Amino acid sequence: MTFFGGAPGVSYSPDWWAKVYALFETSFPGLPAGVERAGAVGVPWPSVTTPFVGFDGDEAVSHVGVLMQPMRLNGEDRLVAGIHAVCTRPSHRGRGLARRLLAEACAFADLHTPLSELSTDDPPIYTGHGFRVTQTYRFVASPAARVPVTARPLRPASVDADLQLLRASLRRRAPASSRWGTREPGWLVLTDAALSRRLDTVFVHLPEHEAVIAWEAAGDDHHILDVIAAKLPPRDVVLSALPPARGRVLWSFCPDLFDAEATPEVVPAANGAFMTRGPWPKLGPFGVSPLWEH
């Protein structure tokens, strides 16, 4: 076995990464295709991650990645490490490979920040490394007055002008929440949208407010995934940019800067667990948008 770790992703060759992507396909079918989509909109995977990888001969067999995300937490700017894409090839499971790589990845993260996070469907894997399940919420929007809003759907995967507009908006964005909000300049939102095939379906431009809203329908409900602007628009503008919902409108993040009367409700367990590690501040109810997840 040969182990790699601690060097930026761009330190490794395309052939090396091709072997890691082949590993991803065994645990996360379709992830390499999503990585390719992210690269097509200007976010090459190796540029944003520090990989920890075990090789058996010429075959990548286990991986843990670390991302560094600037965030706004309780009104303070902080750096948070995101553990992501943890996997082991089925033929090599049960040998402690992921456990070893997780220990190395956490030690690396601790050199940069005391705060780490991850999303998972299998929390017990991570509790031995100091992670604990942290409850997340979504927020039911309070009633709003409909106001005139000009809104145009964006197709950043298909239309270069739309991609450049979105990238520029992300670079100058203000955090959409002071309680828990991303400050990264676009690589995370674009990657998450590419991986989940949301690039051409969720973004809407509000030219009069120099803002971009990300939202999607889920059954009768509408979910607000993000608000991207240097100066955040008012709540009524954001909600009026969405078509009327037959059900509810839900903020996927804490709308403390938009909708102080929104009602928090626990995110369903079926959505997976969110875990944190380190001396996190007491935040009160917060949410993690699908476009801000690691």
PDB file of C-alpha atoms in Angstrom:
ATOM      1  CA  MET A   1       0.000   0.000   0.000  1.00  0.00           C
ATOM      2  CA  THR A   2       1.102   3.537  -0.793  1.00  0.00           C
ATOM      3  CA  PHE A   3      -0.463   6.564   0.873  1.00  0.00           C
ATOM      4  CA  PHE A   4      -0.629  10.145  -0.353  1.00  0.00           C
ATOM      5  CA  GLY A   5      -1.815  13.175   1.598  1.00  0.00           C
ATOM      6  CA  GLY A   6      -1.227  16.741   2.659  1.00  0.00           C
ATOM      7  CA  ALA A   7      -0.406  18.172  -0.772  1.00  0.00           C
ATOM      8  CA  PRO A   8      -2.866  20.325  -2.749  1.00  0.00           C
ATOM      9  CA  GLY A   9      -4.884  18.486  -5.367  1.00  0.00           C
ATOM     10  CA  VAL A  10      -3.146  20.370  -8.173  1.00  0.00           C
ATOM     11  CA  SER A  11       0.111  18.656  -7.159  1.00  0.00           C
ATOM     12  CA  TYR A  12      -1.025  15.400  -8.751  1.00  0.00           C
ATOM     13  CA  SER A  13      -1.148  14.496 -12.427  1.00  0.00           C
ATOM     14  CA  PRO A  14      -4.305  13.997 -14.486  1.00  0.00           C
ATOM     15  CA  ASP A  15      -3.478  10.262 -14.693  1.00  0.00           C
ATOM     16  CA  TRP A  16      -3.292  10.054 -10.893  1.00  0.00           C
ATOM     17  CA  TRP A  17      -6.642  11.806 -10.591  1.00  0.00           C
ATOM     18  CA  ALA A  18      -8.197   9.523 -13.216  1.00  0.00           C
ATOM     19  CA  LYS A  19      -7.469   6.615 -10.877  1.00  0.00           C
ATOM     20  CA  VAL A  20      -9.072   8.456  -7.964  1.00  0.00           C
ATOM     21  CA  TYR A  21     -12.145   9.225 -10.080  1.00  0.00           C
ATOM     22  CA  ALA A  22     -12.378   5.516 -10.923  1.00  0.00           C
ATOM     23  CA  LEU A  23     -12.461   4.867  -7.162  1.00  0.00           C
ATOM     24  CA  PHE A  24     -15.222   7.474  -6.737  1.00  0.00           C
ATOM     25  CA  GLU A  25     -17.364   5.661  -9.296  1.00  0.00           C
ATOM     26  CA  THR A  26     -17.315   2.493  -7.156  1.00  0.00           C
ATOM     27  CA  SER A  27     -18.810   4.319  -4.147  1.00  0.00           C
ATOM     28  CA  PHE A  28     -20.584   7.334  -5.648  1.00  0.00           C
ATOM     29  CA  PRO A  29     -21.823   6.358  -9.107  1.00  0.00           C
ATOM     30  CA  GLY A  30     -22.015   9.424 -11.312  1.00  0.00           C
ATOM     31  CA  LEU A  31     -19.637  11.536  -9.210  1.00  0.00           C
ATOM     32  CA  PRO A  32     -16.863  11.597 -11.848  1.00  0.00           C
ATOM     33  CA  ALA A  33     -19.382  12.872 -14.397  1.00  0.00           C
ATOM     34  CA  GLY A  34     -20.339  15.614 -11.925  1.00  0.00           C
ATOM     35  CA  VAL A  35     -16.677  16.458 -11.437  1.00  0.00           C
ATOM     36  CA  GLU A  36     -16.411  16.861 -15.208  1.00  0.00           C
ATOM     37  CA  ARG A  37     -19.436  19.189 -15.240  1.00  0.00           C
ATOM     38  CA  ALA A  38     -17.855  21.313 -12.510  1.00  0.00           C
ATOM     39  CA  GLY A  39     -14.639  21.541 -14.488  1.00  0.00           C
ATOM     40  CA  ALA A  40     -16.592  22.683 -17.540  1.00  0.00           C
ATOM     41  CA  VAL A  41     -17.836  25.759 -15.630  1.00  0.00           C
ATOM     42  CA  GLY A  42     -14.374  26.648 -14.379  1.00  0.00           C
ATOM     43  CA  VAL A  43     -14.045  24.672 -11.141  1.00  0.00           C
ATOM     44  CA  PRO A  44     -11.575  21.811 -11.653  1.00  0.00           C
ATOM     45  CA  TRP A  45     -11.844  19.409  -8.717  1.00  0.00           C
ATOM     46  CA  PRO A  46      -8.071  19.266  -7.983  1.00  0.00           C
ATOM     47  CA  SER A  47      -7.992  23.048  -7.486  1.00  0.00           C
ATOM     48  CA  VAL A  48     -10.271  23.038  -4.430  1.00  0.00           C
ATOM     49  CA  THR A  49      -9.374  19.911  -2.466  1.00  0.00           C
ATOM     50  CA  THR A  50      -6.506  18.360  -0.553  1.00  0.00           C
ATOM     51  CA  PRO A  51      -6.773  14.586  -1.115  1.00  0.00           C
ATOM     52  CA  PHE A  52      -5.690  11.777   1.189  1.00  0.00           C
ATOM     53  CA  VAL A  53      -5.558   8.586  -0.858  1.00  0.00           C
ATOM     54  CA  GLY A  54      -4.447   5.000  -0.415  1.00  0.00           C
ATOM     55  CA  PHE A  55      -3.203   3.051  -3.455  1.00  0.00           C
ATOM     56  CA  ASP A  56      -2.871  -0.708  -3.741  1.00  0.00           C
ATOM     57  CA  GLY A  57      -0.348  -1.019  -6.519  1.00  0.00           C
ATOM     58  CA  ASP A  58      -1.653   1.124  -9.377  1.00  0.00           C
ATOM     59  CA  GLU A  59      -5.240   1.230  -8.091  1.00  0.00           C
ATOM     60  CA  ALA A  60      -6.701   3.957  -5.856  1.00  0.00           C
ATOM     61  CA  VAL A  61      -8.617   2.153  -3.111  1.00  0.00           C
ATOM     62  CA  SER A  62      -9.508   4.729  -0.420  1.00  0.00           C
ATOM     63  CA  HIS A  63      -9.995   8.514  -0.328  1.00  0.00           C
ATOM     64  CA  VAL A  64     -10.732  11.342   2.102  1.00  0.00           C
ATOM     65  CA  GLY A  65     -10.767  14.944   0.850  1.00  0.00           C
ATOM     66  CA  VAL A  66     -10.446  18.234   2.721  1.00  0.00           C
ATOM     67  CA  LEU A  67     -11.872  21.576   1.551  1.00  0.00           C
ATOM     68  CA  MET A  68     -11.298  24.943   3.211  1.00  0.00           C
ATOM     69  CA  GLN A  69     -14.416  27.125   3.259  1.00  0.00           C
ATOM     70  CA  PRO A  70     -14.545  30.744   4.478  1.00  0.00           C
ATOM     71  CA  MET A  71     -17.777  31.262   6.407  1.00  0.00           C
ATOM     72  CA  ARG A  72     -19.748  33.737   8.472  1.00  0.00           C
ATOM     73  CA  LEU A  73     -20.672  32.250  11.873  1.00  0.00           C
ATOM     74  CA  ASN A  74     -22.595  34.328  14.404  1.00  0.00           C
ATOM     75  CA  GLY A  75     -21.436  37.464  12.637  1.00  0.00           C
ATOM     76  CA  GLU A  76     -17.734  36.468  12.625  1.00  0.00           C
ATOM     77  CA  ASP A  77     -15.605  35.467   9.651  1.00  0.00           C
ATOM     78  CA  ARG A  78     -14.191  31.978  10.200  1.00  0.00           C
ATOM     79  CA  LEU A  79     -12.422  29.295   8.194  1.00  0.00           C
ATOM     80  CA  VAL A  80     -14.028  25.833   8.261  1.00  0.00           C
ATOM     81  CA  ALA A  81     -12.591  22.551   7.000  1.00  0.00           C
ATOM     82  CA  GLY A  82     -14.981  20.315   5.090  1.00  0.00           C
ATOM     83  CA  ILE A  83     -14.364  16.567   5.017  1.00  0.00           C
ATOM     84  CA  HIS A  84     -15.770  15.140   1.797  1.00  0.00           C
ATOM     85  CA  ALA A  85     -15.867  12.210  -0.653  1.00  0.00           C
ATOM     86  CA  VAL A  86     -14.916   9.631   1.973  1.00  0.00           C
ATOM     87  CA  CYS A  87     -14.898   6.225   0.305  1.00  0.00           C
ATOM     88  CA  THR A  88     -13.149   2.861   0.008  1.00  0.00           C
ATOM     89  CA  ARG A  89     -13.268   0.479  -2.905  1.00  0.00           C
ATOM     90  CA  PRO A  90     -15.621  -2.436  -1.986  1.00  0.00           C
ATOM     91  CA  SER A  91     -12.798  -4.981  -2.357  1.00  0.00           C
ATOM     92  CA  HIS A  92     -10.721  -3.166   0.286  1.00  0.00           C
ATOM     93  CA  ARG A  93     -13.295  -2.342   2.928  1.00  0.00           C
ATOM     94  CA  GLY A  94     -12.871  -3.531   6.490  1.00  0.00           C
ATOM     95  CA  ARG A  95      -9.100  -2.940   6.548  1.00  0.00           C
ATOM     96  CA  GLY A  96      -9.106   0.394   8.356  1.00  0.00           C
ATOM     97  CA  LEU A  97      -7.999   2.390   5.315  1.00  0.00           C
ATOM     98  CA  ALA A  98     -10.616   5.140   5.620  1.00  0.00           C
ATOM     99  CA  ARG A  99      -9.985   5.316   9.376  1.00  0.00           C
ATOM    100  CA  ARG A 100      -6.287   5.934   8.758  1.00  0.00           C
ATOM    101  CA  LEU A 101      -6.951   8.554   6.074  1.00  0.00           C
ATOM    102  CA  LEU A 102      -9.590  10.286   8.202  1.00  0.00           C
ATOM    103  CA  ALA A 103      -7.076  10.624  11.045  1.00  0.00           C
ATOM    104  CA  GLU A 104      -4.540  12.148   8.658  1.00  0.00           C
ATOM    105  CA  ALA A 105      -7.141  14.455   7.111  1.00  0.00           C
ATOM    106  CA  CYS A 106      -8.346  15.686  10.510  1.00  0.00           C
ATOM    107  CA  ALA A 107      -4.768  16.340  11.631  1.00  0.00           C
ATOM    108  CA  PHE A 108      -4.187  18.324   8.442  1.00  0.00           C
ATOM    109  CA  ALA A 109      -7.408  20.309   8.962  1.00  0.00           C
ATOM    110  CA  ASP A 110      -6.381  21.118  12.542  1.00  0.00           C
ATOM    111  CA  LEU A 111      -3.254  22.850  11.223  1.00  0.00           C
ATOM    112  CA  HIS A 112      -5.483  25.406   9.496  1.00  0.00           C
ATOM    113  CA  THR A 113      -8.636  25.707  11.602  1.00  0.00           C
ATOM    114  CA  PRO A 114     -10.153  24.145  14.733  1.00  0.00           C
ATOM    115  CA  LEU A 115     -13.560  23.815  13.019  1.00  0.00           C
ATOM    116  CA  SER A 116     -14.535  20.952  10.714  1.00  0.00           C
ATOM    117  CA  GLU A 117     -17.826  19.732   9.253  1.00  0.00           C
ATOM    118  CA  LEU A 118     -19.282  17.050   7.000  1.00  0.00           C
ATOM    119  CA  SER A 119     -22.537  15.568   5.762  1.00  0.00           C
ATOM    120  CA  THR A 120     -23.115  11.818   5.900  1.00  0.00           C
ATOM    121  CA  ASP A 121     -25.632   8.986   5.939  1.00  0.00           C
ATOM    122  CA  ASP A 122     -23.391   6.983   8.327  1.00  0.00           C
ATOM    123  CA  PRO A 123     -22.469   9.061  11.421  1.00  0.00           C
ATOM    124  CA  PRO A 124     -20.785   6.237  13.434  1.00  0.00           C
ATOM    125  CA  ILE A 125     -17.870   6.262  10.990  1.00  0.00           C
ATOM    126  CA  TYR A 126     -16.934   9.742  12.171  1.00  0.00           C
ATOM    127  CA  THR A 127     -17.716   9.843  15.889  1.00  0.00           C
ATOM    128  CA  GLY A 128     -14.383   8.211  16.747  1.00  0.00           C
ATOM    129  CA  HIS A 129     -12.650  11.159  15.082  1.00  0.00           C
ATOM    130  CA  GLY A 130     -14.357  13.765  17.258  1.00  0.00           C
ATOM    131  CA  PHE A 131     -17.360  14.544  15.058  1.00  0.00           C
ATOM    132  CA  ARG A 132     -20.811  14.886  16.584  1.00  0.00           C
ATOM    133  CA  VAL A 133     -24.226  15.074  14.956  1.00  0.00           C
ATOM    134  CA  THR A 134     -25.485  18.657  14.913  1.00  0.00           C
ATOM    135  CA  GLN A 135     -29.156  19.318  14.255  1.00  0.00           C
ATOM    136  CA  THR A 136     -29.960  21.456  11.242  1.00  0.00           C
ATOM    137  CA  TYR A 137     -33.168  23.256  10.357  1.00  0.00           C
ATOM    138  CA  ARG A 138     -35.081  24.705   7.488  1.00  0.00           C
ATOM    139  CA  PHE A 139     -37.288  27.746   7.941  1.00  0.00           C
ATOM    140  CA  VAL A 140     -40.901  28.297   6.897  1.00  0.00           C
ATOM    141  CA  ALA A 141     -41.170  31.745   5.333  1.00  0.00           C
ATOM    142  CA  SER A 142     -43.509  34.232   6.960  1.00  0.00           C
ATOM    143  CA  PRO A 143     -46.257  35.806   4.819  1.00  0.00           C
ATOM    144  CA  ALA A 144     -44.967  38.378   2.361  1.00  0.00           C
ATOM    145  CA  ALA A 145     -46.498  41.021   0.143  1.00  0.00           C
ATOM    146  CA  ARG A 146     -46.153  40.383  -3.584  1.00  0.00           C
ATOM    147  CA  VAL A 147     -44.130  43.133  -5.239  1.00  0.00           C
ATOM    148  CA  PRO A 148     -43.200  43.577  -8.927  1.00  0.00           C
ATOM    149  CA  VAL A 149     -39.907  41.796  -9.672  1.00  0.00           C
ATOM    150  CA  THR A 150     -38.177  41.160 -12.961  1.00  0.00           C
ATOM    151  CA  ALA A 151     -36.645  37.663 -12.866  1.00  0.00           C
ATOM    152  CA  ARG A 152     -34.816  35.811 -15.638  1.00  0.00           C
ATOM    153  CA  PRO A 153     -33.744  32.140 -15.423  1.00  0.00           C
ATOM    154  CA  LEU A 154     -30.013  31.567 -15.854  1.00  0.00           C
ATOM    155  CA  ARG A 155     -28.479  28.668 -17.779  1.00  0.00           C
ATOM    156  CA  PRO A 156     -24.826  28.813 -16.699  1.00  0.00           C
ATOM    157  CA  ALA A 157     -24.028  25.328 -18.005  1.00  0.00           C
ATOM    158  CA  SER A 158     -25.335  26.247 -21.450  1.00  0.00           C
ATOM    159  CA  VAL A 159     -24.909  30.007 -21.862  1.00  0.00           C
ATOM    160  CA  ASP A 160     -21.471  31.503 -21.250  1.00  0.00           C
ATOM    161  CA  ALA A 161     -22.847  34.989 -20.521  1.00  0.00           C
ATOM    162  CA  ASP A 162     -25.038  33.503 -17.781  1.00  0.00           C
ATOM    163  CA  LEU A 163     -22.055  31.643 -16.330  1.00  0.00           C
ATOM    164  CA  GLN A 164     -19.954  34.809 -16.241  1.00  0.00           C
ATOM    165  CA  LEU A 165     -22.800  36.749 -14.593  1.00  0.00           C
ATOM    166  CA  LEU A 166     -23.195  34.062 -11.939  1.00  0.00           C
ATOM    167  CA  ARG A 167     -19.459  33.823 -11.300  1.00  0.00           C
ATOM    168  CA  ALA A 168     -19.203  37.611 -10.930  1.00  0.00           C
ATOM    169  CA  SER A 169     -22.147  37.630  -8.513  1.00  0.00           C
ATOM    170  CA  LEU A 170     -20.561  34.891  -6.425  1.00  0.00           C
ATOM    171  CA  ARG A 171     -17.217  36.693  -6.245  1.00  0.00           C
ATOM    172  CA  ARG A 172     -18.775  39.807  -4.737  1.00  0.00           C
ATOM    173  CA  ARG A 173     -21.474  38.145  -2.662  1.00  0.00           C
ATOM    174  CA  ALA A 174     -22.346  39.099   0.894  1.00  0.00           C
ATOM    175  CA  PRO A 175     -23.108  36.140   3.191  1.00  0.00           C
ATOM    176  CA  ALA A 176     -26.801  35.261   2.979  1.00  0.00           C
ATOM    177  CA  SER A 177     -26.868  34.540   6.722  1.00  0.00           C
ATOM    178  CA  SER A 178     -24.892  35.952   9.638  1.00  0.00           C
ATOM    179  CA  ARG A 179     -25.659  32.867  11.720  1.00  0.00           C
ATOM    180  CA  TRP A 180     -24.323  30.325   9.218  1.00  0.00           C
ATOM    181  CA  GLY A 181     -23.427  31.525   5.747  1.00  0.00           C
ATOM    182  CA  THR A 182     -20.813  30.736   3.146  1.00  0.00           C
ATOM    183  CA  ARG A 183     -18.331  33.400   2.053  1.00  0.00           C
ATOM    184  CA  GLU A 184     -16.524  31.325  -0.576  1.00  0.00           C
ATOM    185  CA  PRO A 185     -16.242  33.077  -3.949  1.00  0.00           C
ATOM    186  CA  GLY A 186     -18.127  30.523  -6.015  1.00  0.00           C
ATOM    187  CA  TRP A 187     -16.207  27.269  -6.313  1.00  0.00           C
ATOM    188  CA  LEU A 188     -18.378  25.482  -3.737  1.00  0.00           C
ATOM    189  CA  VAL A 189     -21.759  26.679  -5.049  1.00  0.00           C
ATOM    190  CA  LEU A 190     -20.802  25.897  -8.643  1.00  0.00           C
ATOM    191  CA  THR A 191     -19.410  22.481  -7.704  1.00  0.00           C
ATOM    192  CA  ASP A 192     -22.482  21.533  -5.675  1.00  0.00           C
ATOM    193  CA  ALA A 193     -24.773  22.713  -8.466  1.00  0.00           C
ATOM    194  CA  ALA A 194     -22.770  20.719 -11.015  1.00  0.00           C
ATOM    195  CA  LEU A 195     -22.690  17.541  -8.926  1.00  0.00           C
ATOM    196  CA  SER A 196     -26.448  17.697  -8.289  1.00  0.00           C
ATOM    197  CA  ARG A 197     -27.342  18.687 -11.882  1.00  0.00           C
ATOM    198  CA  ARG A 198     -28.800  22.001 -10.694  1.00  0.00           C
ATOM    199  CA  LEU A 199     -26.665  24.314 -12.832  1.00  0.00           C
ATOM    200  CA  ASP A 200     -29.329  25.047 -15.443  1.00  0.00           C
ATOM    201  CA  THR A 201     -32.401  24.657 -13.242  1.00  0.00           C
ATOM    202  CA  VAL A 202     -32.202  26.716 -10.024  1.00  0.00           C
ATOM    203  CA  PHE A 203     -30.591  30.119 -10.661  1.00  0.00           C
ATOM    204  CA  VAL A 204     -32.679  33.227 -11.388  1.00  0.00           C
ATOM    205  CA  HIS A 205     -31.283  36.706 -12.050  1.00  0.00           C
ATOM    206  CA  LEU A 206     -32.963  39.812 -10.618  1.00  0.00           C
ATOM    207  CA  PRO A 207     -31.299  42.550 -12.690  1.00  0.00           C
ATOM    208  CA  GLU A 208     -32.965  45.490 -10.930  1.00  0.00           C
ATOM    209  CA  HIS A 209     -31.490  44.262  -7.621  1.00  0.00           C
ATOM    210  CA  GLU A 210     -28.174  42.932  -8.992  1.00  0.00           C
ATOM    211  CA  ALA A 211     -28.980  39.639  -7.305  1.00  0.00           C
ATOM    212  CA  VAL A 212     -29.222  35.947  -8.145  1.00  0.00           C
ATOM    213  CA  ILE A 213     -31.620  33.641  -6.323  1.00  0.00           C
ATOM    214  CA  ALA A 214     -31.335  29.861  -6.302  1.00  0.00           C
ATOM    215  CA  TRP A 215     -34.563  27.981  -5.650  1.00  0.00           C
ATOM    216  CA  GLU A 216     -36.308  24.738  -6.566  1.00  0.00           C
ATOM    217  CA  ALA A 217     -39.698  23.102  -6.221  1.00  0.00           C
ATOM    218  CA  ALA A 218     -40.154  19.999  -4.079  1.00  0.00           C
ATOM    219  CA  GLY A 219     -43.701  18.742  -4.423  1.00  0.00           C
ATOM    220  CA  ASP A 220     -45.981  21.648  -3.584  1.00  0.00           C
ATOM    221  CA  ASP A 221     -43.250  23.482  -1.649  1.00  0.00           C
ATOM    222  CA  HIS A 222     -40.624  25.914  -2.872  1.00  0.00           C
ATOM    223  CA  HIS A 223     -37.142  25.802  -1.327  1.00  0.00           C
ATOM    224  CA  ILE A 224     -34.866  28.852  -1.396  1.00  0.00           C
ATOM    225  CA  LEU A 225     -31.309  27.521  -1.714  1.00  0.00           C
ATOM    226  CA  ASP A 226     -29.308  30.740  -1.843  1.00  0.00           C
ATOM    227  CA  VAL A 227     -29.421  34.495  -2.360  1.00  0.00           C
ATOM    228  CA  ILE A 228     -26.318  35.828  -4.087  1.00  0.00           C
ATOM    229  CA  ALA A 229     -25.715  39.585  -4.087  1.00  0.00           C
ATOM    230  CA  ALA A 230     -23.307  42.232  -2.836  1.00  0.00           C
ATOM    231  CA  LYS A 231     -26.312  43.963  -1.244  1.00  0.00           C
ATOM    232  CA  LEU A 232     -28.994  41.506  -0.203  1.00  0.00           C
ATOM    233  CA  PRO A 233     -32.494  42.310  -1.499  1.00  0.00           C
ATOM    234  CA  PRO A 234     -35.460  42.521   0.910  1.00  0.00           C
ATOM    235  CA  ARG A 235     -37.516  39.467   1.822  1.00  0.00           C
ATOM    236  CA  ASP A 236     -40.545  40.534  -0.227  1.00  0.00           C
ATOM    237  CA  VAL A 237     -38.367  40.862  -3.345  1.00  0.00           C
ATOM    238  CA  VAL A 238     -36.868  37.395  -2.857  1.00  0.00           C
ATOM    239  CA  LEU A 239     -40.223  35.731  -2.261  1.00  0.00           C
ATOM    240  CA  SER A 240     -41.903  37.622  -5.127  1.00  0.00           C
ATOM    241  CA  ALA A 241     -39.248  36.351  -7.532  1.00  0.00           C
ATOM    242  CA  LEU A 242     -40.665  32.846  -7.025  1.00  0.00           C
ATOM    243  CA  PRO A 243     -43.938  31.773  -8.619  1.00  0.00           C
ATOM    244  CA  PRO A 244     -46.732  31.314  -6.077  1.00  0.00           C
ATOM    245  CA  ALA A 245     -46.374  27.986  -4.268  1.00  0.00           C
ATOM    246  CA  ARG A 246     -49.309  25.644  -3.708  1.00  0.00           C
ATOM    247  CA  GLY A 247     -47.618  24.604  -0.465  1.00  0.00           C
ATOM    248  CA  ARG A 248     -45.044  26.421   1.632  1.00  0.00           C
ATOM    249  CA  VAL A 249     -41.921  28.457   0.933  1.00  0.00           C
ATOM    250  CA  LEU A 250     -38.914  27.201   2.889  1.00  0.00           C
ATOM    251  CA  TRP A 251     -35.554  28.836   3.427  1.00  0.00           C
ATOM    252  CA  SER A 252     -32.845  26.146   3.401  1.00  0.00           C
ATOM    253  CA  PHE A 253     -30.585  28.414   5.480  1.00  0.00           C
ATOM    254  CA  CYS A 254     -31.306  30.665   8.453  1.00  0.00           C
ATOM    255  CA  PRO A 255     -32.958  33.794   6.959  1.00  0.00           C
ATOM    256  CA  ASP A 256     -31.866  36.079   9.799  1.00  0.00           C
ATOM    257  CA  LEU A 257     -30.998  38.775   7.237  1.00  0.00           C
ATOM    258  CA  PHE A 258     -34.306  38.414   5.355  1.00  0.00           C
ATOM    259  CA  ASP A 259     -37.136  36.976   7.414  1.00  0.00           C
ATOM    260  CA  ALA A 260     -36.795  37.215  11.177  1.00  0.00           C
ATOM    261  CA  GLU A 261     -40.306  35.786  11.642  1.00  0.00           C
ATOM    262  CA  ALA A 262     -39.605  32.585   9.688  1.00  0.00           C
ATOM    263  CA  THR A 263     -40.356  29.445  11.695  1.00  0.00           C
ATOM    264  CA  PRO A 264     -37.584  26.845  12.098  1.00  0.00           C
ATOM    265  CA  GLU A 265     -38.401  23.178  11.658  1.00  0.00           C
ATOM    266  CA  VAL A 266     -36.074  20.196  11.975  1.00  0.00           C
ATOM    267  CA  VAL A 267     -34.624  18.896   8.717  1.00  0.00           C
ATOM    268  CA  PRO A 268     -35.987  15.358   8.127  1.00  0.00           C
ATOM    269  CA  ALA A 269     -33.613  12.565   9.151  1.00  0.00           C
ATOM    270  CA  ALA A 270     -33.958  11.090   5.655  1.00  0.00           C
ATOM    271  CA  ASN A 271     -31.858  14.027   4.407  1.00  0.00           C
ATOM    272  CA  GLY A 272     -28.831  12.624   6.243  1.00  0.00           C
ATOM    273  CA  ALA A 273     -26.812  13.853   9.202  1.00  0.00           C
ATOM    274  CA  PHE A 274     -24.735  16.989   9.534  1.00  0.00           C
ATOM    275  CA  MET A 275     -21.695  16.634  11.784  1.00  0.00           C
ATOM    276  CA  THR A 276     -19.278  19.124  13.319  1.00  0.00           C
ATOM    277  CA  ARG A 277     -15.933  18.858  15.058  1.00  0.00           C
ATOM    278  CA  GLY A 278     -14.116  21.346  17.258  1.00  0.00           C
ATOM    279  CA  PRO A 279     -15.167  24.356  19.380  1.00  0.00           C
ATOM    280  CA  TRP A 280     -18.180  25.514  17.382  1.00  0.00           C
ATOM    281  CA  PRO A 281     -19.949  28.639  18.654  1.00  0.00           C
ATOM    282  CA  LYS A 282     -23.507  28.324  19.902  1.00  0.00           C
ATOM    283  CA  LEU A 283     -25.429  29.326  16.817  1.00  0.00           C
ATOM    284  CA  GLY A 284     -29.092  28.749  17.513  1.00  0.00           C
ATOM    285  CA  PRO A 285     -31.152  27.110  14.758  1.00  0.00           C
ATOM    286  CA  PHE A 286     -29.310  27.174  11.433  1.00  0.00           C
ATOM    287  CA  GLY A 287     -29.593  25.509   8.056  1.00  0.00           C
ATOM    288  CA  VAL A 288     -27.098  24.303   5.468  1.00  0.00           C
ATOM    289  CA  SER A 289     -28.133  24.918   1.896  1.00  0.00           C
ATOM    290  CA  PRO A 290     -27.596  22.029  -0.538  1.00  0.00           C
ATOM    291  CA  LEU A 291     -25.384  24.496  -2.434  1.00  0.00           C
ATOM    292  CA  TRP A 292     -23.136  25.002   0.633  1.00  0.00           C
ATOM    293  CA  GLU A 293     -22.570  21.360   1.591  1.00  0.00           C
ATOM    294  CA  HIS A 294     -19.273  19.520   1.452  1.00  0.00           C
TER     295      HIS A 294
END
